[in-house]
Amino acid sequence: MSGILDSVNLRTQMVGQNRLELLLFALESDQQYGINVFKVREVLQCPKLTEVPRQTSAIKGMAHIRGETIPVLDLSEAIGRESVPKDQRSDCFLIVAEYNRRTLAFLVRQVDRILNTQWDQIMAPPTEIGVENYLTAIFEHEDRLIEILDVEQILADLYPMATEVSKEVADDQLREKAKEYQILITDDSSVARNQMKRSLESLGIKVTACNNGRQAWDFLCDLADRGVDVTTHFLMVISDIEMPEMDGYTLTSMIRDDERMKNMHVVLHTSLSGGFNVSMVKKVGADGFLAKFNPDDLAAAVVKRINQVETK
């Protein structure tokens, strides 16, 4: 497995073309799951773990990997399934990944292969299954459904995050100004949408939310078709990058290519880590990039945009 990600740098050319690659893995059954390759640092056989005293969560210990101590999350237990018995861990794998400014290792039973696909083939889970689950998307391949887990929801349950914006970022005067503005946010993770809404609404700003890039694009086009100047209707668009049906890079590119909305202020907000995001922001024409999730960083980007508009 050490060579499975050797060519990851070559795959950056796919980004902005609504394409992605999924690393497929399995937990306690033969059900396959997928994780975006760009979130994966490496895959390795599970080493001996250093246990954490009085640890009661799905964190099973720590692994020392390439000079770094990384917490190991039993992904099966984290989603309410059977945990991996201690004596079977050596037969399992660690997927070392970066999410929301954290580096973690996911303990999984098997790692299969990397699958090349497109975001428009990735669908949101059917609404009939309800919202109390850890699924963010599904994908049909070779007559089987591959499930993409909402890792942000899993991590939010393990590490609850504050959403309140500090007074140092936005004073009372700014919060009063913010009431005049509206922001469009786009994210396929319900926990991410709720985090952003709580933070932004605490500023006094109005928030409209979409579940993916396709929904956001259709919504903007509908407004524009009805004669609404979307560039003034919304202060800015804050979009996730990884989303079913249409990713944030593609959404940004389409906004820039439409005369009615090409001047919209677009910020990409993602749990994807890595410096290559900065160059991709420039490539697709976004106005900025934010790593998830810090309420003060999010608010600071909004405050900066309000000040830009107010001084014009």
Tab-separated table of C-alpha atoms in Angstrom:
chain	number	residue	atom	x	y	z
A	1	MET	CA	0.000	0.000	0.000
A	2	SER	CA	2.950	2.358	0.427
A	3	GLY	CA	2.963	3.108	-3.284
A	4	ILE	CA	-0.767	3.645	-3.743
A	5	LEU	CA	-0.449	7.437	-3.596
A	6	ASP	CA	2.863	7.821	-5.424
A	7	SER	CA	1.288	9.674	-8.343
A	8	VAL	CA	-1.005	11.953	-6.314
A	9	ASN	CA	0.774	15.106	-7.557
A	10	LEU	CA	-0.114	14.184	-11.123
A	11	ARG	CA	-3.799	14.115	-10.209
A	12	THR	CA	-4.084	17.821	-9.432
A	13	GLN	CA	-4.815	18.431	-13.111
A	14	MET	CA	-8.252	16.858	-12.590
A	15	VAL	CA	-9.339	19.524	-10.134
A	16	GLY	CA	-11.537	22.195	-11.673
A	17	GLN	CA	-12.916	19.676	-14.184
A	18	ASN	CA	-15.523	18.287	-11.751
A	19	ARG	CA	-13.460	15.104	-11.462
A	20	LEU	CA	-12.086	13.304	-8.453
A	21	GLU	CA	-10.421	10.110	-7.348
A	22	LEU	CA	-11.665	8.041	-4.450
A	23	LEU	CA	-9.603	5.726	-2.299
A	24	LEU	CA	-11.897	2.754	-1.617
A	25	PHE	CA	-11.830	0.938	1.727
A	26	ALA	CA	-13.918	-1.414	3.869
A	27	LEU	CA	-14.767	-1.576	7.562
A	28	GLU	CA	-16.381	-4.537	9.364
A	29	SER	CA	-18.241	-5.853	6.281
A	30	ASP	CA	-17.736	-5.965	2.509
A	31	GLN	CA	-19.513	-2.619	2.100
A	32	GLN	CA	-17.156	-0.223	0.315
A	33	TYR	CA	-16.551	3.361	1.351
A	34	GLY	CA	-14.663	6.143	-0.384
A	35	ILE	CA	-12.453	9.032	0.629
A	36	ASN	CA	-11.086	11.735	-1.655
A	37	VAL	CA	-7.454	11.007	-2.509
A	38	PHE	CA	-6.556	14.646	-1.937
A	39	LYS	CA	-7.370	14.294	1.751
A	40	VAL	CA	-5.080	11.289	2.134
A	41	ARG	CA	-1.470	11.686	3.145
A	42	GLU	CA	-0.538	7.999	3.100
A	43	VAL	CA	-1.793	4.454	3.679
A	44	LEU	CA	0.117	1.943	5.799
A	45	GLN	CA	-0.259	-1.280	7.741
A	46	CYS	CA	-1.459	-0.530	11.241
A	47	PRO	CA	1.542	-0.373	13.615
A	48	LYS	CA	1.410	-1.035	17.346
A	49	LEU	CA	-0.603	1.746	18.959
A	50	THR	CA	0.174	3.643	22.136
A	51	GLU	CA	-2.987	3.618	24.201
A	52	VAL	CA	-4.444	6.759	25.758
A	53	PRO	CA	-5.373	6.527	29.478
A	54	ARG	CA	-9.104	6.638	30.183
A	55	GLN	CA	-9.880	6.944	26.501
A	56	THR	CA	-13.591	6.234	26.017
A	57	SER	CA	-14.178	7.380	22.434
A	58	ALA	CA	-13.429	5.690	19.125
A	59	ILE	CA	-9.869	7.024	19.379
A	60	LYS	CA	-7.926	3.827	20.007
A	61	GLY	CA	-4.530	5.297	20.662
A	62	MET	CA	-1.678	7.072	18.946
A	63	ALA	CA	0.692	6.027	16.186
A	64	HIS	CA	4.185	7.443	15.696
A	65	ILE	CA	4.458	7.974	11.938
A	66	ARG	CA	7.415	9.691	10.255
A	67	GLY	CA	8.308	11.669	13.363
A	68	GLU	CA	4.723	12.729	14.095
A	69	THR	CA	2.366	11.409	16.763
A	70	ILE	CA	-1.076	10.933	15.201
A	71	PRO	CA	-4.355	9.922	16.902
A	72	VAL	CA	-5.935	6.761	15.497
A	73	LEU	CA	-9.706	6.687	15.021
A	74	ASP	CA	-11.511	3.358	14.671
A	75	LEU	CA	-13.793	4.494	11.856
A	76	SER	CA	-16.120	1.521	12.251
A	77	GLU	CA	-16.796	2.258	15.928
A	78	ALA	CA	-17.111	5.980	15.197
A	79	ILE	CA	-20.136	5.342	12.959
A	80	GLY	CA	-21.771	2.953	15.420
A	81	ARG	CA	-20.528	-0.363	14.070
A	82	GLU	CA	-18.330	-3.027	15.658
A	83	SER	CA	-14.864	-1.926	16.682
A	84	VAL	CA	-11.765	-3.741	15.515
A	85	PRO	CA	-10.598	-6.215	18.210
A	86	LYS	CA	-7.205	-5.285	19.581
A	87	ASP	CA	-5.619	-8.560	18.466
A	88	GLN	CA	-6.723	-7.949	14.860
A	89	ARG	CA	-5.367	-4.433	14.416
A	90	SER	CA	-2.094	-5.626	12.897
A	91	ASP	CA	-4.095	-7.007	9.954
A	92	CYS	CA	-5.739	-3.633	9.371
A	93	PHE	CA	-4.651	-0.414	7.704
A	94	LEU	CA	-4.327	3.223	8.650
A	95	ILE	CA	-5.461	5.915	6.251
A	96	VAL	CA	-3.594	9.028	7.356
A	97	ALA	CA	-5.686	12.014	6.335
A	98	GLU	CA	-6.059	15.726	6.960
A	99	TYR	CA	-9.448	17.166	7.877
A	100	ASN	CA	-10.318	20.567	9.266
A	101	ARG	CA	-6.733	21.394	10.253
A	102	ARG	CA	-6.301	18.031	11.982
A	103	THR	CA	-4.173	15.080	10.971
A	104	LEU	CA	-5.743	11.771	11.945
A	105	ALA	CA	-5.313	8.122	11.058
A	106	PHE	CA	-8.473	6.154	10.260
A	107	LEU	CA	-8.298	2.487	11.242
A	108	VAL	CA	-9.974	0.397	8.509
A	109	ARG	CA	-10.153	-3.309	7.720
A	110	GLN	CA	-9.157	-3.186	4.071
A	111	VAL	CA	-7.940	-0.714	1.484
A	112	ASP	CA	-8.888	-1.602	-2.046
A	113	ARG	CA	-7.886	0.768	-4.856
A	114	ILE	CA	-8.151	4.259	-6.262
A	115	LEU	CA	-11.187	4.873	-8.460
A	116	ASN	CA	-11.357	7.708	-10.981
A	117	THR	CA	-14.804	9.270	-11.385
A	118	GLN	CA	-16.656	12.586	-11.710
A	119	TRP	CA	-18.520	14.649	-9.137
A	120	ASP	CA	-21.689	14.569	-11.246
A	121	GLN	CA	-21.741	10.811	-10.678
A	122	ILE	CA	-21.699	11.335	-6.910
A	123	MET	CA	-25.209	11.705	-5.516
A	124	ALA	CA	-26.588	12.937	-2.227
A	125	PRO	CA	-28.156	10.170	-0.083
A	126	PRO	CA	-31.930	9.761	-0.542
A	127	THR	CA	-33.888	11.970	1.836
A	128	GLU	CA	-35.973	8.951	2.869
A	129	ILE	CA	-33.136	7.603	5.019
A	130	GLY	CA	-33.390	10.678	7.251
A	131	VAL	CA	-30.698	12.971	8.558
A	132	GLU	CA	-29.461	10.898	11.498
A	133	ASN	CA	-26.632	9.168	9.660
A	134	TYR	CA	-23.009	9.685	8.725
A	135	LEU	CA	-23.482	9.641	4.951
A	136	THR	CA	-22.701	12.661	2.832
A	137	ALA	CA	-22.889	11.026	-0.615
A	138	ILE	CA	-23.292	7.754	-2.487
A	139	PHE	CA	-21.846	6.475	-5.742
A	140	GLU	CA	-22.880	3.526	-7.892
A	141	HIS	CA	-20.042	1.512	-9.389
A	142	GLU	CA	-20.147	-1.971	-10.898
A	143	ASP	CA	-23.697	-2.498	-9.598
A	144	ARG	CA	-22.666	-1.663	-6.042
A	145	LEU	CA	-23.242	1.419	-3.931
A	146	ILE	CA	-20.107	3.048	-2.545
A	147	GLU	CA	-20.768	5.238	0.491
A	148	ILE	CA	-18.906	8.452	1.247
A	149	LEU	CA	-18.894	9.202	4.946
A	150	ASP	CA	-19.501	12.642	6.419
A	151	VAL	CA	-16.185	12.759	8.248
A	152	GLU	CA	-16.880	16.330	9.330
A	153	GLN	CA	-19.949	15.097	11.221
A	154	ILE	CA	-17.943	12.284	12.801
A	155	LEU	CA	-15.234	14.690	13.928
A	156	ALA	CA	-17.786	17.216	15.183
A	157	ASP	CA	-19.257	14.512	17.425
A	158	LEU	CA	-15.800	13.655	18.751
A	159	TYR	CA	-14.504	17.218	18.986
A	160	PRO	CA	-17.411	19.674	19.385
A	161	MET	CA	-16.421	23.073	18.031
A	162	ALA	CA	-17.437	26.535	19.157
A	163	THR	CA	-19.149	28.681	16.533
A	164	GLU	CA	-19.324	32.019	18.348
A	165	VAL	CA	-17.359	34.864	16.762
A	166	SER	CA	-15.134	36.820	19.139
A	167	LYS	CA	-15.637	40.536	19.786
A	168	GLU	CA	-12.094	41.204	18.560
A	169	VAL	CA	-13.068	40.148	15.034
A	170	ALA	CA	-16.381	41.985	14.791
A	171	ASP	CA	-17.383	44.864	17.050
A	172	ASP	CA	-20.947	46.099	17.612
A	173	GLN	CA	-20.709	48.650	14.834
A	174	LEU	CA	-19.688	46.029	12.309
A	175	ARG	CA	-22.410	43.661	13.475
A	176	GLU	CA	-24.955	46.422	12.880
A	177	LYS	CA	-23.662	46.878	9.312
A	178	ALA	CA	-23.758	43.125	8.730
A	179	LYS	CA	-27.559	43.090	9.128
A	180	GLU	CA	-27.811	44.773	5.725
A	181	TYR	CA	-26.113	41.895	3.907
A	182	GLN	CA	-26.847	38.348	2.812
A	183	ILE	CA	-24.421	35.510	2.070
A	184	LEU	CA	-24.889	32.344	0.035
A	185	ILE	CA	-23.161	29.300	1.561
A	186	THR	CA	-22.793	25.937	-0.131
A	187	ASP	CA	-21.751	22.704	1.572
A	188	ASP	CA	-22.890	19.093	1.344
A	189	SER	CA	-22.190	18.440	5.040
A	190	SER	CA	-25.107	19.395	7.271
A	191	VAL	CA	-22.778	19.921	10.224
A	192	ALA	CA	-20.584	22.272	8.170
A	193	ARG	CA	-23.608	24.242	6.978
A	194	ASN	CA	-24.899	24.562	10.538
A	195	GLN	CA	-21.500	25.643	11.845
A	196	MET	CA	-21.244	28.358	9.206
A	197	LYS	CA	-24.836	29.506	9.697
A	198	ARG	CA	-24.451	29.838	13.452
A	199	SER	CA	-21.211	31.785	13.098
A	200	LEU	CA	-22.460	34.112	10.377
A	201	GLU	CA	-25.869	34.669	11.923
A	202	SER	CA	-24.167	35.587	15.188
A	203	LEU	CA	-22.773	38.541	13.211
A	204	GLY	CA	-26.303	39.519	12.261
A	205	ILE	CA	-25.860	38.648	8.602
A	206	LYS	CA	-28.585	36.792	6.677
A	207	VAL	CA	-27.613	33.351	5.324
A	208	THR	CA	-29.002	31.318	2.424
A	209	ALA	CA	-27.716	27.726	2.272
A	210	CYS	CA	-27.425	25.209	-0.577
A	211	ASN	CA	-26.449	21.555	-0.288
A	212	ASN	CA	-24.086	21.305	-3.262
A	213	GLY	CA	-22.635	23.213	-6.172
A	214	ARG	CA	-25.330	22.155	-8.629
A	215	GLN	CA	-28.077	23.379	-6.308
A	216	ALA	CA	-26.248	26.676	-5.773
A	217	TRP	CA	-25.711	27.160	-9.503
A	218	ASP	CA	-29.369	26.463	-10.340
A	219	PHE	CA	-30.438	28.833	-7.558
A	220	LEU	CA	-28.209	31.664	-8.823
A	221	CYS	CA	-29.317	31.124	-12.421
A	222	ASP	CA	-32.974	31.202	-11.388
A	223	LEU	CA	-32.462	34.522	-9.612
A	224	ALA	CA	-30.537	35.959	-12.572
A	225	ASP	CA	-33.201	34.752	-15.023
A	226	ARG	CA	-35.784	36.687	-12.989
A	227	GLY	CA	-33.757	39.858	-13.305
A	228	VAL	CA	-32.106	39.837	-9.876
A	229	ASP	CA	-28.596	41.290	-9.782
A	230	VAL	CA	-27.023	38.462	-7.801
A	231	THR	CA	-23.722	40.326	-7.449
A	232	THR	CA	-25.422	42.891	-5.210
A	233	HIS	CA	-28.100	40.589	-3.809
A	234	PHE	CA	-25.383	38.545	-2.085
A	235	LEU	CA	-22.372	40.030	-0.360
A	236	MET	CA	-20.416	36.904	-1.279
A	237	VAL	CA	-20.561	33.182	-1.953
A	238	ILE	CA	-18.774	30.832	0.457
A	239	SER	CA	-18.495	27.367	-1.042
A	240	ASP	CA	-17.126	24.008	-0.046
A	241	ILE	CA	-14.908	22.327	-2.640
A	242	GLU	CA	-15.883	18.664	-2.331
A	243	MET	CA	-19.583	18.276	-3.137
A	244	PRO	CA	-21.723	15.746	-5.013
A	245	GLU	CA	-22.986	16.652	-8.504
A	246	MET	CA	-20.796	19.767	-8.812
A	247	ASP	CA	-17.662	20.679	-6.875
A	248	GLY	CA	-16.720	24.142	-5.671
A	249	TYR	CA	-14.014	24.641	-8.295
A	250	THR	CA	-16.505	23.983	-11.085
A	251	LEU	CA	-19.125	26.205	-9.459
A	252	THR	CA	-16.594	29.054	-9.284
A	253	SER	CA	-15.545	28.581	-12.906
A	254	MET	CA	-19.168	28.660	-14.089
A	255	ILE	CA	-19.877	31.809	-12.079
A	256	ARG	CA	-16.865	33.508	-13.683
A	257	ASP	CA	-18.030	32.444	-17.164
A	258	ASP	CA	-21.531	33.918	-16.741
A	259	GLU	CA	-21.757	37.633	-17.578
A	260	ARG	CA	-24.589	38.123	-15.064
A	261	MET	CA	-22.581	36.966	-12.070
A	262	LYS	CA	-18.915	36.981	-13.056
A	263	ASN	CA	-18.125	39.725	-10.546
A	264	MET	CA	-19.469	37.843	-7.525
A	265	HIS	CA	-17.073	37.566	-4.603
A	266	VAL	CA	-16.358	33.836	-4.122
A	267	VAL	CA	-14.436	32.265	-1.248
A	268	LEU	CA	-13.706	28.525	-1.161
A	269	HIS	CA	-14.046	26.977	2.301
A	270	THR	CA	-12.809	23.422	2.632
A	271	SER	CA	-11.428	20.710	4.859
A	272	LEU	CA	-9.009	19.793	2.060
A	273	SER	CA	-5.482	20.515	3.211
A	274	GLY	CA	-2.388	21.271	1.197
A	275	GLY	CA	-0.761	24.227	-0.474
A	276	PHE	CA	-2.027	23.273	-3.903
A	277	ASN	CA	-5.403	24.800	-2.976
A	278	VAL	CA	-3.879	28.271	-3.204
A	279	SER	CA	-2.904	27.786	-6.840
A	280	MET	CA	-6.272	26.199	-7.617
A	281	VAL	CA	-8.070	29.219	-6.149
A	282	LYS	CA	-6.219	31.413	-8.640
A	283	LYS	CA	-6.801	28.995	-11.498
A	284	VAL	CA	-10.598	28.972	-11.171
A	285	GLY	CA	-10.827	32.660	-10.293
A	286	ALA	CA	-11.955	32.492	-6.664
A	287	ASP	CA	-11.292	35.523	-4.474
A	288	GLY	CA	-9.982	33.600	-1.484
A	289	PHE	CA	-9.495	30.321	0.342
A	290	LEU	CA	-10.402	29.347	3.913
A	291	ALA	CA	-9.480	26.151	5.723
A	292	LYS	CA	-12.302	24.676	7.822
A	293	PHE	CA	-13.358	25.387	10.484
A	294	ASN	CA	-12.568	28.450	12.541
A	295	PRO	CA	-15.410	30.901	13.270
A	296	ASP	CA	-13.070	33.869	13.642
A	297	ASP	CA	-11.332	33.156	10.323
A	298	LEU	CA	-14.700	32.803	8.622
A	299	ALA	CA	-15.979	36.013	10.185
A	300	ALA	CA	-12.760	37.865	9.328
A	301	ALA	CA	-13.249	37.040	5.634
A	302	VAL	CA	-16.800	38.400	5.829
A	303	VAL	CA	-15.711	41.518	7.731
A	304	LYS	CA	-13.029	42.179	5.118
A	305	ARG	CA	-15.622	41.909	2.348
A	306	ILE	CA	-18.076	44.223	4.146
A	307	ASN	CA	-15.337	46.812	4.556
A	308	GLN	CA	-14.477	46.527	0.871
A	309	VAL	CA	-18.085	47.156	-0.124
A	310	GLU	CA	-18.568	49.972	2.394
A	311	THR	CA	-15.501	51.867	1.157
A	312	LYS	CA	-16.429	51.724	-2.525
